[in-house]
Every structure is written in C-alpha cells, then in structure tokens.
Short mmCIF file of C-alpha atoms in Angstrom, two decimals:
data_model
loop_
_atom_site.label_atom_id
_atom_site.label_comp_id
_atom_site.label_asym_id
_atom_site.label_seq_id
_atom_site.Cartn_x
_atom_site.Cartn_y
_atom_site.Cartn_z
CA MET A 277 85.08 108.87 91.87
CA LYS A 278 87.81 107.15 89.89
CA LYS A 279 87.16 103.54 88.96
CA LEU A 280 89.65 100.97 90.30
CA LYS A 281 91.45 98.98 87.62
CA LYS A 282 92.80 95.52 88.30
CA PHE A 283 95.98 94.38 86.55
CA SER A 284 97.39 90.88 86.28
CA ILE A 285 100.99 89.87 85.66
CA LYS A 286 99.73 86.39 84.77
CA GLU A 287 97.40 87.76 82.07
CA THR A 288 100.00 90.21 80.76
CA ALA A 289 102.56 87.38 80.44
CA LYS A 290 100.22 85.67 77.95
CA LEU A 291 100.91 88.53 75.51
CA PHE A 292 104.64 87.80 75.13
CA ASN A 293 105.93 87.10 71.63
CA GLY A 294 109.01 85.41 73.08
CA PRO A 295 111.90 86.38 75.35
CA TRP A 296 112.91 90.02 75.73
CA ASP A 297 109.45 91.28 74.70
CA PRO A 298 108.47 93.45 77.69
CA LYS A 299 104.83 94.34 78.23
CA ASP A 300 103.60 97.30 80.26
CA ILE A 301 101.39 96.37 83.19
CA VAL A 302 100.50 99.72 84.74
CA GLU A 303 101.72 103.33 85.01
CA TYR A 304 102.09 104.79 88.50
CA TYR A 305 103.40 108.26 89.38
CA GLY A 306 105.46 108.62 86.22
CA LYS A 307 106.81 105.06 86.32
CA ILE A 308 105.89 102.03 84.22
CA PHE A 309 105.77 98.56 85.70
CA ARG A 310 106.82 96.11 82.96
CA VAL A 311 107.15 92.36 82.87
CA ALA A 312 109.21 90.24 80.48
CA THR A 313 110.69 86.82 80.10
CA PHE A 314 114.47 86.75 80.04
CA GLU A 315 116.23 83.93 78.20
CA GLY A 316 119.78 83.95 76.91
CA LYS A 317 121.71 87.25 76.72
CA PHE A 318 120.04 90.61 76.20
CA GLY A 319 121.61 92.30 73.19
CA LYS A 320 125.05 91.86 71.72
CA ALA A 321 126.85 94.01 74.28
CA PRO A 322 126.28 95.68 77.65
CA HIS A 323 124.23 98.86 77.61
CA MET A 324 123.43 101.69 80.03
CA HIS A 325 120.58 104.09 80.76
CA GLU A 326 120.26 107.67 81.95
CA TYR A 327 117.97 106.42 84.72
CA ASN A 328 118.11 103.83 87.50
CA GLU A 329 116.76 100.47 86.33
CA PHE A 330 114.83 98.20 88.71
CA PHE A 331 114.69 94.40 88.30
CA LEU A 332 112.68 91.95 90.44
CA VAL A 333 112.76 88.25 89.54
CA LEU A 334 109.34 86.67 89.89
CA LYS A 335 110.20 83.21 88.59
CA GLY A 336 113.48 81.60 87.54
CA ARG A 337 117.02 82.92 87.86
CA ILE A 338 118.97 85.65 86.10
CA GLU A 339 122.42 87.18 86.16
CA ILE A 340 123.20 90.79 85.40
CA ILE A 341 126.75 91.34 84.24
CA THR A 342 127.96 94.86 85.08
CA GLU A 343 131.18 96.79 84.99
CA LYS A 344 131.15 96.40 88.80
CA GLY A 345 130.77 92.60 88.70
CA LYS A 346 128.11 89.93 88.30
CA ILE A 347 124.81 89.96 90.22
CA LYS A 348 122.89 86.67 90.60
CA LEU A 349 119.17 86.90 91.33
CA GLY A 350 116.65 84.17 92.11
CA PRO A 351 112.91 84.25 92.78
CA LEU A 352 111.85 87.39 94.67
CA ASP A 353 115.38 88.86 94.53
CA GLY A 354 115.81 92.31 93.08
CA VAL A 355 118.38 94.97 92.28
CA ILE A 356 118.54 98.57 91.12
CA ILE A 357 121.19 99.24 88.49
CA PRO A 358 122.25 102.90 88.90
CA LYS A 359 122.13 105.17 85.87
CA GLY A 360 125.32 105.19 83.84
CA ILE A 361 126.34 101.63 84.81
CA HIS A 362 126.90 99.34 81.83
CA HIS A 363 125.00 96.09 82.29
CA GLN A 364 123.74 93.04 80.40
CA PRO A 365 121.03 90.72 81.73
CA PHE A 366 121.33 86.98 81.11
CA ALA A 367 119.15 83.97 81.90
CA GLN A 368 120.27 80.41 81.24
CA LYS A 369 116.61 79.26 81.35
CA SER A 370 113.43 81.28 80.94
CA ALA A 371 112.80 83.69 83.84
CA LEU A 372 109.93 86.08 84.54
CA VAL A 373 111.12 89.54 85.59
CA LEU A 374 109.34 92.71 86.75
CA MET A 375 110.98 96.00 85.77
CA LEU A 376 110.25 99.59 86.74
CA ASP A 377 111.14 102.31 84.24
CA PRO A 378 110.35 106.01 83.72
CA GLU A 379 107.20 106.42 81.62
CA ASP A 380 109.09 108.25 78.86
CA THR A 381 110.92 105.00 78.00
CA LYS A 382 107.97 103.53 76.06
#
C-alpha cells in the first residue's frame, strides 16, 4: 500500500528566497502544483507558454496584463491563461499565488 504524503503550502512558503521564486508543492497526474509570492512586475516584458497556465490567489491581490486586457484577482480568485496568450503578472504588494503547470516545466 502506498504511503500518504502530507504537503503544506504554509511550510513550502518558508522556502522562498524572495518574490518570483516558485516552489513545487506536489506532482499530480503530470501536473505540478507550485506556490510563489508575486511582488512588482514579472519579467521585463509579457511572455507566453505552449500550455494553459493556472493562477489561484491565496492571499493578496494581483493583476495579469494580457493582450486581451487586464485581469484583477483577489483572494481565492483564479484564472486560466490559454496557451499562446502573452501575459505579465503584477502585484503592487506581496501576494501568495498557487500555480498549476505541466511537470516538464521544472
């Protein structure tokens, strides 16, 4: 019988080396649940992926600027950015965000 393994977002968050330093929490059916603090703008310019990107705000507020417009998210709000859409996350103050990515994006 497989042993059950507990994971903790609270404990994982203690491993951050600052904003935009995502940490993997758990892998599940080819997906990785990651958590990170967002603060300021991510990167110098919008970027895109060849996969859908999932964001769920756990604490704080973020905006995601896309070619389709701006999305504002607060605690327990989420969005999926479709593959191929240019986007750039931004947080005026520190925010804790859960992401879901394919496991080959390590």
